Coordinates of C-alpha atoms in Angstrom, one line a residue:
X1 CA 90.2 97.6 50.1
X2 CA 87.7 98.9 52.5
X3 CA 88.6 100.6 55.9
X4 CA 87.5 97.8 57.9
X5 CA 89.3 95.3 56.0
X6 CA 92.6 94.1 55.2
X7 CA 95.2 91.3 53.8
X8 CA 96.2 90.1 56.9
X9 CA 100.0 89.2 56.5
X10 CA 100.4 92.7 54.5
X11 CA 98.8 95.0 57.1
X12 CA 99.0 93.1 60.8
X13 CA 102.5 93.3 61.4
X14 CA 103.5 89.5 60.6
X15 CA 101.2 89.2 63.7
X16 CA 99.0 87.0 62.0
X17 CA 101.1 83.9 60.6
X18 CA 100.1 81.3 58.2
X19 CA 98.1 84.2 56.4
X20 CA 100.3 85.2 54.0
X21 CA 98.9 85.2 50.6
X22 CA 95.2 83.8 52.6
X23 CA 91.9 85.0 53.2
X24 CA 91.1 88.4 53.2
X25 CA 89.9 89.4 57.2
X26 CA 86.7 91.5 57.2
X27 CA 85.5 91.4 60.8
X28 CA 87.4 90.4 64.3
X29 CA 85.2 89.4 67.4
X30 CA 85.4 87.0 70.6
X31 CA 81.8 86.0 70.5
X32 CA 81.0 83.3 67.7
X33 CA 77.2 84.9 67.3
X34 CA 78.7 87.8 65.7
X35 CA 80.7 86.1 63.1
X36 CA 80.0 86.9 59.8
X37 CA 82.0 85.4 56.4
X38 CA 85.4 86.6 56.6
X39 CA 85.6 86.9 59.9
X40 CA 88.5 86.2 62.1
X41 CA 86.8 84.2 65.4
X42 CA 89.0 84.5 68.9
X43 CA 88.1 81.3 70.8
X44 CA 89.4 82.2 73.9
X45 CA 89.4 80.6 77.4
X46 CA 87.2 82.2 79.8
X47 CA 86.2 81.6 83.5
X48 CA 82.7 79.9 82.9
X49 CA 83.7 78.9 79.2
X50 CA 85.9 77.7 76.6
X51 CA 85.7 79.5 73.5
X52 CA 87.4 77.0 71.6
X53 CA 83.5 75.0 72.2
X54 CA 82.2 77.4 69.8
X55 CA 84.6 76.9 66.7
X56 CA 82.3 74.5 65.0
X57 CA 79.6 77.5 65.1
X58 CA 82.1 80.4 63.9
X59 CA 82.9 78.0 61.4
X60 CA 79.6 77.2 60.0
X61 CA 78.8 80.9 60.3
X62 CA 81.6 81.7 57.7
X63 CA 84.7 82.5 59.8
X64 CA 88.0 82.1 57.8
X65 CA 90.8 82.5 60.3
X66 CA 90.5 81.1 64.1
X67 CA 92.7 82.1 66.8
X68 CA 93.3 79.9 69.6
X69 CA 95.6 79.1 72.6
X70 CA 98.4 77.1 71.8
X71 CA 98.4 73.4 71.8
X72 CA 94.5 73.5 70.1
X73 CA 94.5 70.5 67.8
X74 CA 94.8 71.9 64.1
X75 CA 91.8 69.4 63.0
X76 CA 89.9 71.6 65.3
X77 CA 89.1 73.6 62.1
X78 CA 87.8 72.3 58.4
X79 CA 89.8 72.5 55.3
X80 CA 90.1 76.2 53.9
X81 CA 89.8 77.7 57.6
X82 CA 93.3 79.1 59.0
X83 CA 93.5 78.3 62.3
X84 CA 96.5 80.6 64.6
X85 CA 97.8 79.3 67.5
X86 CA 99.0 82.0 70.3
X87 CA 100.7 81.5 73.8
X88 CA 98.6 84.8 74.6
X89 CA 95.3 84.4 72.6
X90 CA 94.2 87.3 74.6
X91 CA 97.1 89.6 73.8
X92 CA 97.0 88.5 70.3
X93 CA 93.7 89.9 69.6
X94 CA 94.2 93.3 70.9
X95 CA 97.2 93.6 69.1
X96 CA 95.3 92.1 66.1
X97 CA 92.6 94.4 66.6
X98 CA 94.8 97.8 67.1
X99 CA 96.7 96.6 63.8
X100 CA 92.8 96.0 62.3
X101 CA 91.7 99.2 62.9
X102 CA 94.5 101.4 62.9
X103 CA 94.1 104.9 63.6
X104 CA 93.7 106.5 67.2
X105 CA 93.5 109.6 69.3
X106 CA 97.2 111.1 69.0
X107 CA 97.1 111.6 72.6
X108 CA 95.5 108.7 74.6
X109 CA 95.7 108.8 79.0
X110 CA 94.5 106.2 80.7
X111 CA 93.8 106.5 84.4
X112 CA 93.9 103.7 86.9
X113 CA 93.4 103.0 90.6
X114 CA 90.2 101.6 92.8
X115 CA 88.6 105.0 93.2
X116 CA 88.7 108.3 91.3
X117 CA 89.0 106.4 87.8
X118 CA 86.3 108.1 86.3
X119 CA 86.3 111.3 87.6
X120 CA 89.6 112.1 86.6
X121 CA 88.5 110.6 83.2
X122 CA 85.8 113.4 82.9
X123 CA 88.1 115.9 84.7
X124 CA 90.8 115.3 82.1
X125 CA 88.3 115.9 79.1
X126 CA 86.9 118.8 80.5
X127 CA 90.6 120.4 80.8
X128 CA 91.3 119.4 77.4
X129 CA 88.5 121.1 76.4
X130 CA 88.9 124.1 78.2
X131 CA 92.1 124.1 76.4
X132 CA 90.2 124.0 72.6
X133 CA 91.3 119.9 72.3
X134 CA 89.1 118.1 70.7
X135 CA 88.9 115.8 73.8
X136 CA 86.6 112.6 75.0
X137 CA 86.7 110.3 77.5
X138 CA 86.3 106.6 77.6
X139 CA 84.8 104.2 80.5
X140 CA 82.2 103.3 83.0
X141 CA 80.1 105.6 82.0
X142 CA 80.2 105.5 78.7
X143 CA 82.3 107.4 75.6
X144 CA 81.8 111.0 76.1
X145 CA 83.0 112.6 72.6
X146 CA 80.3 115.0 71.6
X147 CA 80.0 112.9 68.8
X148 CA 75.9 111.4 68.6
X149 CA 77.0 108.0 67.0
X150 CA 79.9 107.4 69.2
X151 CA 78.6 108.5 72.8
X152 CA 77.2 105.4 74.8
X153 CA 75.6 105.6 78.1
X154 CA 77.1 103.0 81.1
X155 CA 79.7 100.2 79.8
X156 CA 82.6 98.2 81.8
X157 CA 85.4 100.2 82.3
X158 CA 87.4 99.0 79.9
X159 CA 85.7 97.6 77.1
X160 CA 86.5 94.6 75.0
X161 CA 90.0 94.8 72.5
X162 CA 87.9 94.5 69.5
X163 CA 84.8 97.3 70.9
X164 CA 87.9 98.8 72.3
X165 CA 89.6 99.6 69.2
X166 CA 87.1 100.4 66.8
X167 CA 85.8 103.6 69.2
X168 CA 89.4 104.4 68.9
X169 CA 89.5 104.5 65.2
X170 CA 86.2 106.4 65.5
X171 CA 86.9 109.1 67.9
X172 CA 89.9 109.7 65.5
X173 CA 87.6 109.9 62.3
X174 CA 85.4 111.8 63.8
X175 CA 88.9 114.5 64.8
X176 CA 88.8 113.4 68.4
X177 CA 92.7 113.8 69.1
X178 CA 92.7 113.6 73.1
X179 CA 91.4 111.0 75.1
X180 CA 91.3 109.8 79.0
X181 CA 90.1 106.4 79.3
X182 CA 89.5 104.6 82.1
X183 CA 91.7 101.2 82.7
X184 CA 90.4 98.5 85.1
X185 CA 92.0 95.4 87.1
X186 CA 89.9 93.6 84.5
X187 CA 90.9 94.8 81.6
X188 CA 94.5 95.3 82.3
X189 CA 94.7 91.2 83.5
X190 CA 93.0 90.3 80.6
X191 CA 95.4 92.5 77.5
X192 CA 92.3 94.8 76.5
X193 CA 94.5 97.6 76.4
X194 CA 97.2 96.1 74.7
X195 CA 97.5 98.1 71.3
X196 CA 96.7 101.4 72.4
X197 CA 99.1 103.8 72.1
X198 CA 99.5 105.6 75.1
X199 CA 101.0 108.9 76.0
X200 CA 100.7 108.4 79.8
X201 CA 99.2 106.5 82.6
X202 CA 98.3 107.8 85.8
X203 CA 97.8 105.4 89.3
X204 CA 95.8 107.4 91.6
X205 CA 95.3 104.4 94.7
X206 CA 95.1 101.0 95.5
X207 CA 92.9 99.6 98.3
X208 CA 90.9 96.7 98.2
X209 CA 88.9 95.5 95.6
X210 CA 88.2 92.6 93.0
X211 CA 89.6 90.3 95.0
X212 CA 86.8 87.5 93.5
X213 CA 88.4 87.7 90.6
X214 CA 92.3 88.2 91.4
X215 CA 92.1 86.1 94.6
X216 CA 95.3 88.4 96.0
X217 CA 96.0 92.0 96.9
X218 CA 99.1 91.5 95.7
X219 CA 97.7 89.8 92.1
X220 CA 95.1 93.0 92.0
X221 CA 98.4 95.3 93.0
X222 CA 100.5 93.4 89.8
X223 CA 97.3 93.3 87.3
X224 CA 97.0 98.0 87.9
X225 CA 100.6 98.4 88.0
X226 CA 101.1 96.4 84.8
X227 CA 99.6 99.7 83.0
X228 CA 103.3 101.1 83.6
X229 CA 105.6 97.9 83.9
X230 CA 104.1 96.6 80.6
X231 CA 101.7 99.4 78.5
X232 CA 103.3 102.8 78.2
X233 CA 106.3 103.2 76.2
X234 CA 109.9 104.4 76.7
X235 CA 109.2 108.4 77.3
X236 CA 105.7 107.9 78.2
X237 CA 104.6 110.0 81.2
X238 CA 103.8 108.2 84.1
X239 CA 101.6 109.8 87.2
X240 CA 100.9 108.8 90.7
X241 CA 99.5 110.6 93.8
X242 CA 102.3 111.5 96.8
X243 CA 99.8 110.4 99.2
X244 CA 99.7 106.7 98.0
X245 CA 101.8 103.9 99.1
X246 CA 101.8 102.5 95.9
X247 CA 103.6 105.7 94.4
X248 CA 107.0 104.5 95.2
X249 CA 106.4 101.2 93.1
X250 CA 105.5 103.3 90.2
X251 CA 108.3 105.5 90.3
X252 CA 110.6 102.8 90.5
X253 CA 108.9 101.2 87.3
X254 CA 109.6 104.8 85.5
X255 CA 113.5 104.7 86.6
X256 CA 113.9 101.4 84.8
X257 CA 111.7 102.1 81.9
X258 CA 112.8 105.3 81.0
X259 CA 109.1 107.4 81.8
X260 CA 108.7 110.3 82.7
X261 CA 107.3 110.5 86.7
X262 CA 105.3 113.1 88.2
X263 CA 103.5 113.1 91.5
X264 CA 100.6 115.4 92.7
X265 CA 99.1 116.3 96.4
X266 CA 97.8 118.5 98.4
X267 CA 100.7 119.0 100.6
X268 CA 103.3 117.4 98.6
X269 CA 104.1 116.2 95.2
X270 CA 105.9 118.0 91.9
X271 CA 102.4 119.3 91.5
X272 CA 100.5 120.2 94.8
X273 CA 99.3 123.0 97.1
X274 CA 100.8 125.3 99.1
X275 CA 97.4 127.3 100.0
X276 CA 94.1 125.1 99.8
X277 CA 91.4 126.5 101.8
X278 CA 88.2 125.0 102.1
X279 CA 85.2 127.5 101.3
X280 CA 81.3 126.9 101.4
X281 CA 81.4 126.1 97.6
X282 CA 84.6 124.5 97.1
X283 CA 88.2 125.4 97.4
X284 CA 90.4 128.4 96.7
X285 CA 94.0 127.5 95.8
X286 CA 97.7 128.3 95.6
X287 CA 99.4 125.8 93.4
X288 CA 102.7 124.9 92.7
X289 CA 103.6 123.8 89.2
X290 CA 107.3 123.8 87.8
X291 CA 108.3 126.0 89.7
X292 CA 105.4 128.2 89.2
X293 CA 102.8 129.5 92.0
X294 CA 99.6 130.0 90.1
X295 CA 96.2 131.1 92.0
X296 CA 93.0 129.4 91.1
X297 CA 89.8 127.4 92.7
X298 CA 88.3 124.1 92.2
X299 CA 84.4 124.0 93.1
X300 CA 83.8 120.9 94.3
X301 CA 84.5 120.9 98.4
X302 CA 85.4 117.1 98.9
X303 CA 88.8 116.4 99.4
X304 CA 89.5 113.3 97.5
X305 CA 87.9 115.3 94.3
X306 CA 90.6 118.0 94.6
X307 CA 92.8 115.0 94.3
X308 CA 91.0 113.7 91.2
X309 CA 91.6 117.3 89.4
X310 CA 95.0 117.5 90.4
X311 CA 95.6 114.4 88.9
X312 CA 93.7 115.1 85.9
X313 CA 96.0 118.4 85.6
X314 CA 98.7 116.5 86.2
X315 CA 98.4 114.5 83.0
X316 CA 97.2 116.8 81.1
X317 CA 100.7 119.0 81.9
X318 CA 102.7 116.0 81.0
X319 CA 100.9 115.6 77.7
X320 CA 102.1 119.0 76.9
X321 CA 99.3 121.4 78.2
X322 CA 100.5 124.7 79.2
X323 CA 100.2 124.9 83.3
X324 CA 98.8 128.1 84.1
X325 CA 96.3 127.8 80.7
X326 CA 95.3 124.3 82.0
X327 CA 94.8 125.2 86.0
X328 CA 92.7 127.9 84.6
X329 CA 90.1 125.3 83.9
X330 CA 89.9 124.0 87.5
X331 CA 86.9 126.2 88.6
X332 CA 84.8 125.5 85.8
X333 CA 85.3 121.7 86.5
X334 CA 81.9 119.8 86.7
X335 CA 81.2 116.7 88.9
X336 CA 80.6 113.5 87.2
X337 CA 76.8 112.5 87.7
X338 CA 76.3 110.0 91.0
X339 CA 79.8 110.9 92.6
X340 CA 78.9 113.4 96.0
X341 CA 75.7 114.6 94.2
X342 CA 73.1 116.1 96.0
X343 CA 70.2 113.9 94.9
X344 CA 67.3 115.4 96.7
X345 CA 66.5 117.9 99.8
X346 CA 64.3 116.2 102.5
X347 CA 61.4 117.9 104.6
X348 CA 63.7 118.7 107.3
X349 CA 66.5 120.6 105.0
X350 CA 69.0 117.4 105.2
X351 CA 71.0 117.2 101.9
X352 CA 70.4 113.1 100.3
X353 CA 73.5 112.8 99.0
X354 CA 74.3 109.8 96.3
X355 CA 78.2 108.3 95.5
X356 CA 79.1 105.6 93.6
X357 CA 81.8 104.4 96.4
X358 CA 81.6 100.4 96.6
X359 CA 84.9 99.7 98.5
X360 CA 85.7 100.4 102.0
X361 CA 88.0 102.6 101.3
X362 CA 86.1 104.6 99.0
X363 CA 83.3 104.9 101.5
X364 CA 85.8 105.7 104.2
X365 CA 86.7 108.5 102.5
X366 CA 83.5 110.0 101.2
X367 CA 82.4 109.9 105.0
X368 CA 85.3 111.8 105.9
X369 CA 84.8 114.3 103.1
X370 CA 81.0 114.8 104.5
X371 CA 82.0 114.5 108.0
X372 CA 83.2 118.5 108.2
X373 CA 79.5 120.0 106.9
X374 CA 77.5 117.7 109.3
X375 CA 76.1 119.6 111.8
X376 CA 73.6 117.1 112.9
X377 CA 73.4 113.0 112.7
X378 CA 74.9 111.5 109.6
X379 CA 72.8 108.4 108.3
X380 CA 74.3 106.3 105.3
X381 CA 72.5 103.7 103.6
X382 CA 74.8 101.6 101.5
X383 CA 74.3 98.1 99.7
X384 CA 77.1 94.9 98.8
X385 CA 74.8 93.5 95.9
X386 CA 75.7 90.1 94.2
X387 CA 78.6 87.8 95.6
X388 CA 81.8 89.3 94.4
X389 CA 84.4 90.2 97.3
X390 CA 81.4 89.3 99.9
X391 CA 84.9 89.4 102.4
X392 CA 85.2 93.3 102.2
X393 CA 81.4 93.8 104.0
X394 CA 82.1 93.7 107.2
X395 CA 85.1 96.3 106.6
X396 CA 82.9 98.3 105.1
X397 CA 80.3 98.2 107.7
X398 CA 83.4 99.0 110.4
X399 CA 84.1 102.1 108.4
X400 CA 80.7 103.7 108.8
X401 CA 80.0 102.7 112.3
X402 CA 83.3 105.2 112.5
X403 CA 82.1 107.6 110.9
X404 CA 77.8 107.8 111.2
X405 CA 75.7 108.0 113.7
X406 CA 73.1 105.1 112.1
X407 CA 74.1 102.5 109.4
X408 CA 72.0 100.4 107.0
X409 CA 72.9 98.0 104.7
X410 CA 71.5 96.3 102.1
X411 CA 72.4 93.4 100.2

């Protein structure tokens, strides 16, 4: 039997019942345009859709196993097709598709939080490598492995169960043993990591965002934080920075599930700094570890990226790495590509700066991070495009009339 196929009652962990002795799977997928014969076709319910619409065209298409919510009538499907009820459709299929494709990274982060996601992401990888891992890193940008046929360029954060697991199983054919991946609001509400086999989590903030699609802060609060109450295992390490409110709800999640919590700052934490001066190009540092004091500098001079590294060494020390070995690898750090980048130098020697932020929060505090090295007027140019969250504008207007001397937005 091929890699990518499999009897399904044999080799999915009786998650798949009904199949026993049935049709052999060859292919999973959500979208009934991809189906192929032998493939198993998730009609799932979705926001502007209901996937269950498209059985008749999986069918004809040569699907052999539909999975549905539960309560879809049985004659939904012809003769010869197996058609599996779930409670959790959604769920279902990750856990389908992790069982599908099987192998992963042995050690597999995922990072969390409004802002700083990525970064600590690429952060993370770059420690890793520092530390001769054969590392990657999975999420809005992309898969960054090193590997040509696995690299993409720009993709939602978290992708899709089934896309999801087979770069897993591909990073781990291709050696790839270490991975930080990114995990969003989205994909957390909606089981896409559910499967993976984590090694720890880290939270780095909540502030307000998605609220188009989780209507609540609190829902938005409940869909991150499910990455520890729900996601990593017994013994799984579980991260969070001091400075956050949030950090109290986390480490109360890792006193009832048994994980291991560490926090990180700049003045406090179990990992933070006793000495961080700012220089011209960055930081030089004193930090405490463990118990140990180890000296080393981080180049980037924004404050909320020394938080981003910290937090990447963080998890990358409670996945095993060695501390002083791993802080070693802090100055060599390198920014990720549209966060505080210096885009262009104008006429009159201003610096055009470019950041991703798209929260008021995150623009509140890249502000504040430029703030310090503005020695004349600060102008920001910043747009709200399409009509998701349209509510957080005006906050995010508020925040730069605090903070520049002339605003713009566009829309």
């Amino acid at each position: 039997m091929g890699e990518n196929t499999y009897r399904a009652a044999q080799q999915a962990g009786g998650l798949l019942p009904g199949l026993d002795g049935g049709p052999e799977i060859t292919a999973l997928t959500a979208d009934s345009r991809a189906v192929r014969p032998g493939a198993l076709f998730a009609a799932l319910p979705g926001m502007a859709h209901d996937g269950r619409d498209f059985i008749p065209a999986a069918v004809a298409a040569g699907a052999v196993a539909v999975l549905a919510p539960e309560g879809t009538p049985a004659d939904i499907v012809p003769a010869g097709v197996t058609l599996i009820a779930d409670a959790n459709p959604r769920r279902q299929l990750a856990l389908i598709a992790g069982n599908f494709h099987g192998t992963q990274p042995a050690t597999i982060a995922a990072i969390t939080g409004t802002n700083g996601k990525t970064s600590v992401a690429t952060f993370l990888r770059q420690i890793w490598r520092h530390l001769d891992e054969k590392a990657a890193s999975m999420g809005t940008l992309g898969v960054s492995s090193g590997v040509p046929e696995l690299d993409s360029g720009p993709a939602l954060t978290t992708a899709d169960p089934v896309a999801l697991h087979k770069t897993l199983a591909g990073l781990a054919g291709h050696g790839i043993d270490h991975l930080a991946m990114e995990a969003s609001s989205h994909g957390l509400d909606q089981y896409r990591l559910d499967g993976v086999r984590l090694s720890a989590a880290a939270l780095t903030n909540i502030s307000r965002d998605h609220l188009d699609y989780h209507k609540t802060p609190e829902a938005y609060r409940r869909a991150k934080l499910r990455l520890f109450e729900e996601l990593l295992p017994e013994g799984a390490v579980a991260v969070a920075c001091h400075e956050a409110p949030d950090q109290e709800r986390v480490a109360a999640i890792a006193v009832r599930r048994r994980l291991k919590f560490t926090t990180y700052g700049i003045e406090a934490g179990d990992i933070y700094c006793p000495r961080a001066e700012i220089t011209g190009t960055g930081w030089q540092l004193t930090l405490s570890v463990g118990g140990q004091t180890i000296d080393t500098q981080f180049p980037l001079p924004a404050r909320f990226q020394l938080l981003n590294a910290l937090c990447a060494l963080a998890l990358a020390i409670g996945c095993g790495a060695d501390p002083k070995a791993a802080a070693a690898a802090l100055p060599g750090l390198q920014p990720v590509p549209g966060r505080m980048e210096v885009a262009a130098r104008l006429e009159n020697g201003a610096a055009a700066i470019v950041d991703f932020a798209h929260t008021p929060d995150a623009l509140r505090t890249v502000l504040t991070a430029l703030r310090p090295f503005v020695t004349g007027r600060l102008v920001v140019l910043f747009g709200c495009g399409g009509d998701r969250d349209a509510g957080k504008r005006m906050v995010t207007v508020s925040y730069t009339h605090l903070r520049a001397h002339e605003t713009s937005k566009q829309e």
